[in-house]
mmCIF file of C-alpha atoms in Angstrom:
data_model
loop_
_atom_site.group_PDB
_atom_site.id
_atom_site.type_symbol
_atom_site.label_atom_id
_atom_site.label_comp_id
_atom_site.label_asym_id
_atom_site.label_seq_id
_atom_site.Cartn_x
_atom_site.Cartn_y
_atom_site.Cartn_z
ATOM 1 C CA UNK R 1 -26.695 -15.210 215.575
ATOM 2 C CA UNK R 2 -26.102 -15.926 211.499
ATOM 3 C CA UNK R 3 -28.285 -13.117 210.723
ATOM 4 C CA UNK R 4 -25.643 -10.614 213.351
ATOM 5 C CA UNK R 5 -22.604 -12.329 211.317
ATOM 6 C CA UNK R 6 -24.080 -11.507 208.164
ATOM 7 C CA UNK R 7 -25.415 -7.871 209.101
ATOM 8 C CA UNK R 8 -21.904 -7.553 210.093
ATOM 9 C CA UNK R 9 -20.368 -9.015 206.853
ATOM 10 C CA UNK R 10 -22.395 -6.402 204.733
ATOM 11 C CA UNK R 11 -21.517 -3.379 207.166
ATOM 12 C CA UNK R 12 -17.841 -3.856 207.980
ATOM 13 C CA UNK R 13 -16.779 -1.017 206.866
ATOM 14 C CA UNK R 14 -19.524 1.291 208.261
ATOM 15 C CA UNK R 15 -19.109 -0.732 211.821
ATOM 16 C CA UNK R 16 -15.455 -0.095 212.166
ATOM 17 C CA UNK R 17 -15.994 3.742 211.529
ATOM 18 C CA UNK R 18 -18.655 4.160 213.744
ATOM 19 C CA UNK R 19 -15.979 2.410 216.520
ATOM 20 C CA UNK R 20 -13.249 4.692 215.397
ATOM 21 C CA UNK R 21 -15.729 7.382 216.365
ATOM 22 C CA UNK R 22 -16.963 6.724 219.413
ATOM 23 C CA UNK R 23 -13.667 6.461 220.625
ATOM 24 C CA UNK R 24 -11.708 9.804 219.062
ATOM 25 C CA UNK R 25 -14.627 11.415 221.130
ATOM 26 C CA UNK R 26 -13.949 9.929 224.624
ATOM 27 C CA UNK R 27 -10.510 10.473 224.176
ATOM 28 C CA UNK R 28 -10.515 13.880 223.104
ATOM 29 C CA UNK R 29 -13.096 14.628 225.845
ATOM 30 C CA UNK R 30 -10.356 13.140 228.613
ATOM 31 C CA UNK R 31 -7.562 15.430 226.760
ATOM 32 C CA UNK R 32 -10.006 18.291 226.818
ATOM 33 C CA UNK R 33 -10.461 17.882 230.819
ATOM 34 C CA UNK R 34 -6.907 17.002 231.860
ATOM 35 C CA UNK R 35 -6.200 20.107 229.532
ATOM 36 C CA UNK R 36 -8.912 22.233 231.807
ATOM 37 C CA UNK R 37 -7.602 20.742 235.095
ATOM 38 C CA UNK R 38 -3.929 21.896 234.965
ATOM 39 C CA UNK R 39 -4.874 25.022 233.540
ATOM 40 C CA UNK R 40 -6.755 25.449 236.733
ATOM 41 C CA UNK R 41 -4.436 24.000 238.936
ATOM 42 C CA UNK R 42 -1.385 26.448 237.563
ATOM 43 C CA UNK R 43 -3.754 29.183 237.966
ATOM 44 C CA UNK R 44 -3.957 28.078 241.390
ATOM 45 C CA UNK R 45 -0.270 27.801 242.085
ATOM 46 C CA UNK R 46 0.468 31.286 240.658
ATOM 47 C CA UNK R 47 -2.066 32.747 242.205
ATOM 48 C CA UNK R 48 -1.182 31.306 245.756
ATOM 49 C CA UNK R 49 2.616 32.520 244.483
ATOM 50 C CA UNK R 50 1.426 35.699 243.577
ATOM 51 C CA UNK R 51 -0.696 36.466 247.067
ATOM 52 C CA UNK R 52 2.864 35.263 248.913
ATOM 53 C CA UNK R 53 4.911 37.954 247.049
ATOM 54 C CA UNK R 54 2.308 40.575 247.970
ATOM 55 C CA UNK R 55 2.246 39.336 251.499
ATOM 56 C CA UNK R 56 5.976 39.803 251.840
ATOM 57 C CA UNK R 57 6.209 43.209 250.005
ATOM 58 C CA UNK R 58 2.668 44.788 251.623
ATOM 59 C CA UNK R 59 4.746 43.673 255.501
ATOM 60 C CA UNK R 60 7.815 45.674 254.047
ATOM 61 C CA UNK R 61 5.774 48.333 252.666
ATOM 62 C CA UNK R 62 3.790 48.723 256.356
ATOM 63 C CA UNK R 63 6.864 49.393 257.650
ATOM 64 C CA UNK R 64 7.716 52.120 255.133
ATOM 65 C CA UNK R 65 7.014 55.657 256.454
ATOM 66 C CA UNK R 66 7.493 57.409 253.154
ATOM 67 C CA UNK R 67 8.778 56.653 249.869
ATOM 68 C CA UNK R 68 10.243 60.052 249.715
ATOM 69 C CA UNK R 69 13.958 60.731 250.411
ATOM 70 C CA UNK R 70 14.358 62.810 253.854
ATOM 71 C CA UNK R 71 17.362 64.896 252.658
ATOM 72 C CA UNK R 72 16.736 65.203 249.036
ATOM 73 C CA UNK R 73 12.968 65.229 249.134
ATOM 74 C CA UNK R 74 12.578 63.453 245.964
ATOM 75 C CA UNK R 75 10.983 60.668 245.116
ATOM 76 C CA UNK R 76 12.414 56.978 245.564
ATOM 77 C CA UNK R 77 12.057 53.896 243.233
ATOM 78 C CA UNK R 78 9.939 51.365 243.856
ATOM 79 C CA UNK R 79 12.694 48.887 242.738
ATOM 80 C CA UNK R 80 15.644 50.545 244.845
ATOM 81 C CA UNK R 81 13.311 50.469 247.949
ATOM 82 C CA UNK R 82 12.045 46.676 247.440
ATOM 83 C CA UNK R 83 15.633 45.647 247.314
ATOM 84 C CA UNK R 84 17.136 47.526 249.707
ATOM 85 C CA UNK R 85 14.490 47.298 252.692
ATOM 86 C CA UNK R 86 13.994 43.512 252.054
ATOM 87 C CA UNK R 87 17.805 43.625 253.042
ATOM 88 C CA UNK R 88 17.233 45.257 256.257
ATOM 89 C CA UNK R 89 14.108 43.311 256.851
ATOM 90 C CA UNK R 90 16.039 39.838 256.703
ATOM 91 C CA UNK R 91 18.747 41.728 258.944
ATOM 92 C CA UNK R 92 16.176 42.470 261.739
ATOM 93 C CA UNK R 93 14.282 38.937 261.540
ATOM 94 C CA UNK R 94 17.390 37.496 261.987
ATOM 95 C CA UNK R 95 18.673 39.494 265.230
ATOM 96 C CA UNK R 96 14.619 39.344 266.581
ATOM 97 C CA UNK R 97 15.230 35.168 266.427
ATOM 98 C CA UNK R 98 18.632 35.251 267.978
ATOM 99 C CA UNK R 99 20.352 33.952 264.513
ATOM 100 C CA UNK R 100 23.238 35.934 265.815
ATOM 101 C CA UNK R 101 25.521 34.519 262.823
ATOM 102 C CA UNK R 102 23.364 35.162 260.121
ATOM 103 C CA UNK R 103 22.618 38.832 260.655
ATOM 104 C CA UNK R 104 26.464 38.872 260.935
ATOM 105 C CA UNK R 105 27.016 37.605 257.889
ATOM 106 C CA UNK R 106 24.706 40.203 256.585
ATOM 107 C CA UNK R 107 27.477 43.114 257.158
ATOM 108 C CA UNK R 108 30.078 44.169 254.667
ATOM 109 C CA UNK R 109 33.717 43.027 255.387
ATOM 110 C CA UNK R 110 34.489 47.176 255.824
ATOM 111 C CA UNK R 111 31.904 47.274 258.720
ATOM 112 C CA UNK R 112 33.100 44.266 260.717
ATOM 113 C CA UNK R 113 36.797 45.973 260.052
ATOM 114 C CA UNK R 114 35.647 48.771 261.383
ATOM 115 C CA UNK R 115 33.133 48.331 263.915
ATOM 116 C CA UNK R 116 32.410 44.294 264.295
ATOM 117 C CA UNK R 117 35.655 42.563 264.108
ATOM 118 C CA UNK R 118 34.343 39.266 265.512
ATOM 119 C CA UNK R 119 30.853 37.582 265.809
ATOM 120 C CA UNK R 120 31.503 38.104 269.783
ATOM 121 C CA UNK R 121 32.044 41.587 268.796
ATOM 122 C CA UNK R 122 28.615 41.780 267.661
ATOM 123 C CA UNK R 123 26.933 40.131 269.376
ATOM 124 C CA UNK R 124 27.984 41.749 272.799
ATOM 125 C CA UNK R 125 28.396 45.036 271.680
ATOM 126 C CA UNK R 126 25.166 45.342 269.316
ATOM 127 C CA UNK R 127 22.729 42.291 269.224
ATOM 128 C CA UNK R 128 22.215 41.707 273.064
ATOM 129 C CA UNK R 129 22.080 45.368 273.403
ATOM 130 C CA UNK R 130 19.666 46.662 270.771
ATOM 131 C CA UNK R 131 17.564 43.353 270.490
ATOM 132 C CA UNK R 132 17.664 42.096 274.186
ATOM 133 C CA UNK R 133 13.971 42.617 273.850
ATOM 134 C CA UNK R 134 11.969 42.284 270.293
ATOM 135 C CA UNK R 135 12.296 44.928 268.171
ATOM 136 C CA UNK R 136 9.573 46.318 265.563
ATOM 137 C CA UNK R 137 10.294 49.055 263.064
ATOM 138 C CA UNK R 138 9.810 51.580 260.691
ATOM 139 C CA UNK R 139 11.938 53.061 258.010
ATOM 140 C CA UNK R 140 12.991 55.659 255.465
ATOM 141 C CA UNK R 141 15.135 56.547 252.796
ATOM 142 C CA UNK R 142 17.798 59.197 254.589
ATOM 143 C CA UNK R 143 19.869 59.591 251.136
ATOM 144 C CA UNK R 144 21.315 57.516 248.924
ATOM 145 C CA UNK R 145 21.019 53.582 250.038
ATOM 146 C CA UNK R 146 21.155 55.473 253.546
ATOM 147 C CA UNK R 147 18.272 54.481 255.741
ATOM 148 C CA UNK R 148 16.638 55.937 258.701
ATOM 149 C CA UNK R 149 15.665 53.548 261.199
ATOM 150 C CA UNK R 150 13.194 53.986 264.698
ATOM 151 C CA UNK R 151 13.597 50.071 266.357
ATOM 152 C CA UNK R 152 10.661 50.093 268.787
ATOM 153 C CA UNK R 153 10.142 47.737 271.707
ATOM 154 C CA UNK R 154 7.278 45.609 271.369
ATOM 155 C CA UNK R 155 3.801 47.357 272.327
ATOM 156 C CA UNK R 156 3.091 43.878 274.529
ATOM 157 C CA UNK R 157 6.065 43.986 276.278
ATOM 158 C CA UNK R 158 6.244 48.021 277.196
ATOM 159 C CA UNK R 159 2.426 48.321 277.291
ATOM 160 C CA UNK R 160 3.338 51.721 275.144
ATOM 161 C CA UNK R 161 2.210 52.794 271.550
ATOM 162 C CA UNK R 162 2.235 55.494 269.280
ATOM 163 C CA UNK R 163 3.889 58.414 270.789
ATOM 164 C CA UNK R 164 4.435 57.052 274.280
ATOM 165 C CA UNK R 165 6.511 53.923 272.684
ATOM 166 C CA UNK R 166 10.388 54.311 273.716
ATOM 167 C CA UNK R 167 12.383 53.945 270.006
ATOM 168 C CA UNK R 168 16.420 53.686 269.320
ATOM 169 C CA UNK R 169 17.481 55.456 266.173
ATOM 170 C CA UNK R 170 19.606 53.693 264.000
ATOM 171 C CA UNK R 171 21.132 54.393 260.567
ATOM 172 C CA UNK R 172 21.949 51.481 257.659
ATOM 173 C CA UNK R 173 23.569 51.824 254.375
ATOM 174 C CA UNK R 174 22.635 49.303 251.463
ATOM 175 C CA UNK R 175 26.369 48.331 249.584
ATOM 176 C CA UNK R 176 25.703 45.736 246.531
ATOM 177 C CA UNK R 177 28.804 43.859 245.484
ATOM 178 C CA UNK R 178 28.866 41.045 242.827
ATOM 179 C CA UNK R 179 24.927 41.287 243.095
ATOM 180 C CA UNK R 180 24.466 40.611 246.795
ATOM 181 C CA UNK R 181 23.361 43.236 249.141
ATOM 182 C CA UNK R 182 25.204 43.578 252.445
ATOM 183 C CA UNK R 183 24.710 46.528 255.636
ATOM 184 C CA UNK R 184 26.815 48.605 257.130
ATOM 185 C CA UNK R 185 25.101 49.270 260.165
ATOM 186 C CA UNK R 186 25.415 51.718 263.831
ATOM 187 C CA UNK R 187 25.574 54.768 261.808
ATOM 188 C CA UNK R 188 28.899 53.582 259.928
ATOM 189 C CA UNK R 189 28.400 54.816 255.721
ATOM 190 C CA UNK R 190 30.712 53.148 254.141
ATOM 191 C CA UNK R 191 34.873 53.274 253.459
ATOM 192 C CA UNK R 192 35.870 55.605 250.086
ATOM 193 C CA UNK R 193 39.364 54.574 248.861
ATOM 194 C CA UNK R 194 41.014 57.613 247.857
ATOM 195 C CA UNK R 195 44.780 56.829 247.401
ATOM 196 C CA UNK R 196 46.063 60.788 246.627
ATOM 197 C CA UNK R 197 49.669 61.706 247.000
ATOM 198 C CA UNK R 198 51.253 65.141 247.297
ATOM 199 C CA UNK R 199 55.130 66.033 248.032
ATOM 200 C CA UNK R 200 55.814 69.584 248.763
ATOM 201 C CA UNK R 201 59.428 70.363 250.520
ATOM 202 C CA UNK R 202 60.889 66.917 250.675
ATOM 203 C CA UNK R 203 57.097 65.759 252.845
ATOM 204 C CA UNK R 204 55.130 63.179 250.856
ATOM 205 C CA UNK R 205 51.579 62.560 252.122
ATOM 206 C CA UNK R 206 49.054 60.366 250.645
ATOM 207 C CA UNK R 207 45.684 60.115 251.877
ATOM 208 C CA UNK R 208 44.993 56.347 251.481
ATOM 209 C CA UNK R 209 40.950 56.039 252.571
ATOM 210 C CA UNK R 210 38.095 57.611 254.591
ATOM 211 C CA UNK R 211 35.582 55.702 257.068
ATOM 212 C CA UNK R 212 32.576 57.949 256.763
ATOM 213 C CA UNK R 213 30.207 57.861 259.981
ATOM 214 C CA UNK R 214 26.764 60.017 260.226
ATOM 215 C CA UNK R 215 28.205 62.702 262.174
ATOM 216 C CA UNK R 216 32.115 62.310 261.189
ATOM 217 C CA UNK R 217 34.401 61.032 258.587
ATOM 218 C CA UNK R 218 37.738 59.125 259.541
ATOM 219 C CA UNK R 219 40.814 60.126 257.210
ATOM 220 C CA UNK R 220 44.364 57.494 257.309
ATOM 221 C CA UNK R 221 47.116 59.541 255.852
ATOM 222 C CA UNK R 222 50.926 57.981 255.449
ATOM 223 C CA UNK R 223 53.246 60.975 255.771
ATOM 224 C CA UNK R 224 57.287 60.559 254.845
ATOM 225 C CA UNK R 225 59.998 63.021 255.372
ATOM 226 C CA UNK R 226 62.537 62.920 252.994
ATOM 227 C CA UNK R 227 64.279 65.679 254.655
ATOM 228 C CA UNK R 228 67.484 65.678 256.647
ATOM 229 C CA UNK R 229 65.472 67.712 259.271
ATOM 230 C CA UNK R 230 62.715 66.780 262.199
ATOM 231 C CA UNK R 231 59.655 68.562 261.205
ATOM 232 C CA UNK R 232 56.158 68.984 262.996
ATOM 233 C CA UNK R 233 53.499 68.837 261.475
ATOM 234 C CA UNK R 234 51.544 71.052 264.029
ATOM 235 C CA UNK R 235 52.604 72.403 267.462
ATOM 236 C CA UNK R 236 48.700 72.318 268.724
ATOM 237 C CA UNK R 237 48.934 76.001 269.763
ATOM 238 C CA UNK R 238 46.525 76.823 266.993
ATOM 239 C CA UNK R 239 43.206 75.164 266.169
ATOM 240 C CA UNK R 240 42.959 75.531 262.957
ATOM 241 C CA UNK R 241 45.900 74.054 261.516
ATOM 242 C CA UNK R 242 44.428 70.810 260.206
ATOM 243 C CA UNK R 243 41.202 71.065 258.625
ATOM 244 C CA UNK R 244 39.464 70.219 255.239
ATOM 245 C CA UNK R 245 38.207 72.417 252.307
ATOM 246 C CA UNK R 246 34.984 71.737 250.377
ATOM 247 C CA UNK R 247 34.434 72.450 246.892
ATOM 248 C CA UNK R 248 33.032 76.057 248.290
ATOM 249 C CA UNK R 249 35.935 76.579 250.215
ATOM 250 C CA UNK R 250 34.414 76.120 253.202
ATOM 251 C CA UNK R 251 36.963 74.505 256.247
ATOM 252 C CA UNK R 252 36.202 71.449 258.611
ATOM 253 C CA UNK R 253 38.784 72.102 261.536
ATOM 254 C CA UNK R 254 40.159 68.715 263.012
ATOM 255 C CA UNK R 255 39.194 67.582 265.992
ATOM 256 C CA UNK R 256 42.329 68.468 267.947
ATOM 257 C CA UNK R 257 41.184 66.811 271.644
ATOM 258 C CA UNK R 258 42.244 63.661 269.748
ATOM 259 C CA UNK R 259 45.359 64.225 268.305
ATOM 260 C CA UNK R 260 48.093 63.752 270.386
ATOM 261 C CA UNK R 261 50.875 66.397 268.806
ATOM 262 C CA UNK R 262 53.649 64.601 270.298
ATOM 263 C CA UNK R 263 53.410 62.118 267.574
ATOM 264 C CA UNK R 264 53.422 64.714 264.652
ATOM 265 C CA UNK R 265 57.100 64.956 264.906
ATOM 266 C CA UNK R 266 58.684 62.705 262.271
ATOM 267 C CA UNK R 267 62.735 61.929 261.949
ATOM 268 C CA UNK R 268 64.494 62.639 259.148
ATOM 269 C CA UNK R 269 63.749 59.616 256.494
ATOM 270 C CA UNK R 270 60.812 58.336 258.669
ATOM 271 C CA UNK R 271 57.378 57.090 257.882
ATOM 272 C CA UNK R 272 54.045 57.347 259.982
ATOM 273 C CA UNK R 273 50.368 56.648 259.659
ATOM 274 C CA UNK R 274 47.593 58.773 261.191
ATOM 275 C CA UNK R 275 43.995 58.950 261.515
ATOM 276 C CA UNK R 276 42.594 62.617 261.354
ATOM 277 C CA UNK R 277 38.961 62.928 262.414
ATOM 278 C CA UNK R 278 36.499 65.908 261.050
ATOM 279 C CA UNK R 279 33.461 66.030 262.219
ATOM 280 C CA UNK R 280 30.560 66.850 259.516
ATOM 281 C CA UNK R 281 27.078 65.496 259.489
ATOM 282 C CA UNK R 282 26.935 62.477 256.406
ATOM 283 C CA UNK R 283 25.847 64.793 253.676
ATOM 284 C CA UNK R 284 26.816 63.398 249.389
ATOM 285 C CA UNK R 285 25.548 67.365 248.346
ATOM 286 C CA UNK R 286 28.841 68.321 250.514
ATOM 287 C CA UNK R 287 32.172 67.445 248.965
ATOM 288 C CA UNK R 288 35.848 67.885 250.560
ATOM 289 C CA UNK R 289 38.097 68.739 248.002
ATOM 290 C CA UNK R 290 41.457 68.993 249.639
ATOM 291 C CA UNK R 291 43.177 68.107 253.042
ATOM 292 C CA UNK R 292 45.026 71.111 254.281
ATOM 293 C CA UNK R 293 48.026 71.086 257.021
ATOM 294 C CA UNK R 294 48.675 74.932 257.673
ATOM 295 C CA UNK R 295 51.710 75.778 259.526
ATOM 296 C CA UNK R 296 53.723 72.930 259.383
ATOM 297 C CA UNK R 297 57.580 73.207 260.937
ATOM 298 C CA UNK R 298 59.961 72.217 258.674
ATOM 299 C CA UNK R 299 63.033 72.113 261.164
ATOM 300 C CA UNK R 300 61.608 71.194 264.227
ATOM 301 C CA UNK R 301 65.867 71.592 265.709
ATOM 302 C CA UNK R 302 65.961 75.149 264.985
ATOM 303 C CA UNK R 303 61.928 75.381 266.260
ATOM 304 C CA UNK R 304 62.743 74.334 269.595
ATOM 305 C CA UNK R 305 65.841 76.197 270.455
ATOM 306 C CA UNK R 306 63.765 79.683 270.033
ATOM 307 C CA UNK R 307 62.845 80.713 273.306
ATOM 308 C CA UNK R 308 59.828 83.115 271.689
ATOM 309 C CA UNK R 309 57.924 80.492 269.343
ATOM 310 C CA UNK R 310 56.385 83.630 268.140
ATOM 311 C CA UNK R 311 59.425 84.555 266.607
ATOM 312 C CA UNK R 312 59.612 81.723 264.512
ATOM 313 C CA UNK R 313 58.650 82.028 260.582
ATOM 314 C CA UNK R 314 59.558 78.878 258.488
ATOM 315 C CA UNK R 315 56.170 76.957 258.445
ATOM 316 C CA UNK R 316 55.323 75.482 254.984
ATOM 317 C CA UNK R 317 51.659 74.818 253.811
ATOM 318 C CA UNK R 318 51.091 71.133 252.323
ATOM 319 C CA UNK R 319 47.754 70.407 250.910
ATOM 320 C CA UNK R 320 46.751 66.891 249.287
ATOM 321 C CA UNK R 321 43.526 65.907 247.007
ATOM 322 C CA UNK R 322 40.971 64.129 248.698
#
C-alpha cells in the first residue's frame, strides 16, 4: 500500500492525464454514436415521408390519362396538374365516404349560387345520384383548369371492366382564391363579371355577368328606358334578333324557345333584368365581343296600331361590349 501512495506521489501529474484521457475517448465515442443514430433515424423519417408523398402523387398520377391538354394539345405542367387533380381527388374521396359536407365545402360560392344553393341541394340532386354506388376515375386536362372526368362504377360491384364498364362524364374547373383551390363542378365553368354599359336612343343596357356552362353561356343584362315611349325589344317574329358577335364576326343566335317576348316590353322610365342564353360549346380560343339586339321597337304605341307589322320601319340597333 505505501509503495502505491508513493508511486502515486511521484506520478500525479502523469496519472491524472492518463484519466483525463480515457475519459475524452468514451465520451466522444457516445457523441460519435448518438451523432450516427439520429442521422439514421432522420434518414429514416424522410425517407418513410418521402415514399408517402410518392404514394399519394403515383395514385393521382394512375388516374391521369394524359398529361396533354385535349383541346389545345399542348403539354401540361407537372405543378398545375399536382395541384389541381389533388383537388378533385379530395373532392371524390369525400363524396365515395359519404362526407356529404365536406365535398360541399369544396365548391366555389358561384357554383352553389348557381347550381347547389344548399347542402340538401347537393346532396339530393348530385351526391346520391352520381355516388349512390362507389365511384373510380380517370381524368384529363380539357383546357385551362378545365377537367375531363369518366366516374366509373366499381369493377366488383358491376362485374364490368375496360370497355364494357358503364362511365358518367363529368366536367370540373379548378378556381384558386386567396391560395385555396375550390370546384365548380356538373359542367358549370365559372361566372366572368363583365359590368359594360351602352345607351343608344334614350335605352341603357349593361351587361352585368356571364355563367359559362360546357355547352352554353348565361348572360344577366339590366335594360332602362329613359324614353317617354313603350319599346320592345324584339317581337319574336324573327330569329335572329338577339345574338352575339365574336371577335371574327361570327353570330351566336339566342335561344328564343326561352324567352318569353311578352316581357321585352318595358314602360316608359322602367327597369328590367334578363337572362339571355347562347348556346356555344366552352371554348377560351372563341371570344364574344359584343351583344347585339337587332330590330328593336322604339314606340311599341305606334307598333301595335299598324295593322301590316311589315309596314313598320322605326327599329333601332343597340349593341353593348361584352
Amino acid at each position: 500500500m505505501h509503495k502505491l501512495i508513493g508511486w502515486y506521489n511521484e506520478n500525479t501529474e502523469k496519472f491524472w492525464i492518463i484519466i483525463i484521457l480515457i475519459v475524452s475517448v468514451i465520451a466522444f465515442t457516445q457523441i460519435a454514436n448518438n451523432y450516427y443514430k439520429n442521422k439514421k433515424e432522420d434518414t429514416g423519417a424522410n425517407t418513410n415521408v418521402s415514399s408517402a408523398r410518392n404514394t399519394i402523387n403515383n395514385e393521382i398520377d394512375g388516374k391521369l390519362e394524359s398529361t396533354t391538354s385535349l383541346i389545345q394539345g399542348s403539354g401540361v405542367s407537372k405543378n398545375k396538374l399536382e395541384k389541381e387533380t389533388a383537388v378533385i381527388d379530395t373532392f371524390i374521396k369525400y363524396c365515395n365516404e359519404g362526407q356529404v359536407e365536406n365535398a360541399y365545402n369544396l365548391l366555389t360560392d358561384e357554383c352553389k349560387e348557381e347550381i347547389f344553393p344548399s347542402l340538401e341541394s347537393f346532396k339530393s340532386k348530385y351526391h346520391n345520384s352520381v355516388f349512390k354506388t362507389y365511384k373510380t376515375y380517370n381524368v384529363q386536362n380539357y383546357f385551362g383548369d378545365t377537367y375531363k372526368l369518366k366516374l366509373t362504377e366499381d369493377a366488383l360491384t358491376t362485374g364490368k371492366v375496360g370497355a364494357n364498364s358503364p362511365y358518367l362524364q363529368e366536367y370540373m374547373t379548378i378556381v384558386e382564391k386567396d391560395s385555396d383551390y375550390k370546384l365548380n363542378i356538373n359542367n358549370y365553368i365559372g361566372r366572368t363579371e363583365i359590368n359594360k354599359t351602352s345607351t343608344v336612343e334614350g335605352i341603357k343596357i349593361e351587361v352585368q355577368s356571364k355563367e359559362t356552362y360546357m355547352d352554353y353561356s348565361e348572360y344577366t343584362i339590366k335594360i332602362q328606358n329613359t324614353t317617354e315611349n313603350t319599346i320592345l325589344l324584339d317581337d319574336g317574329k324573327r330569329a335572329d334578333n338577339i345574338y352575339l358577335l365574336d371577335e371574327n364576326n361570327v353570330k351566336e343566335y339566342a335561344n328564343t324557345g326561352e324567352i318569353i317576348y311578352s316581357n321585352l316590353k318595358l314602360l316608359p322610365m322602367q327597369t328590367k333584368k334578363y337572362t339571355f342564353r347562347f348556346s356555344n360549346t366552352y371554348s377560351n380560343t372563341r371570344k364574344m365581343k359584343r351583344l347585339v339586339f337587332k330590330n328593336v321597337i322604339m314606340n311599341y304605341e305606334e307598333y301595335n296600331n299598324i295593322s301590316d307589322k311589315n309596314d313598320y320601319e322605326k327599329f333601332e340597333t343597340i349593341t353593348v361590349n361584352v
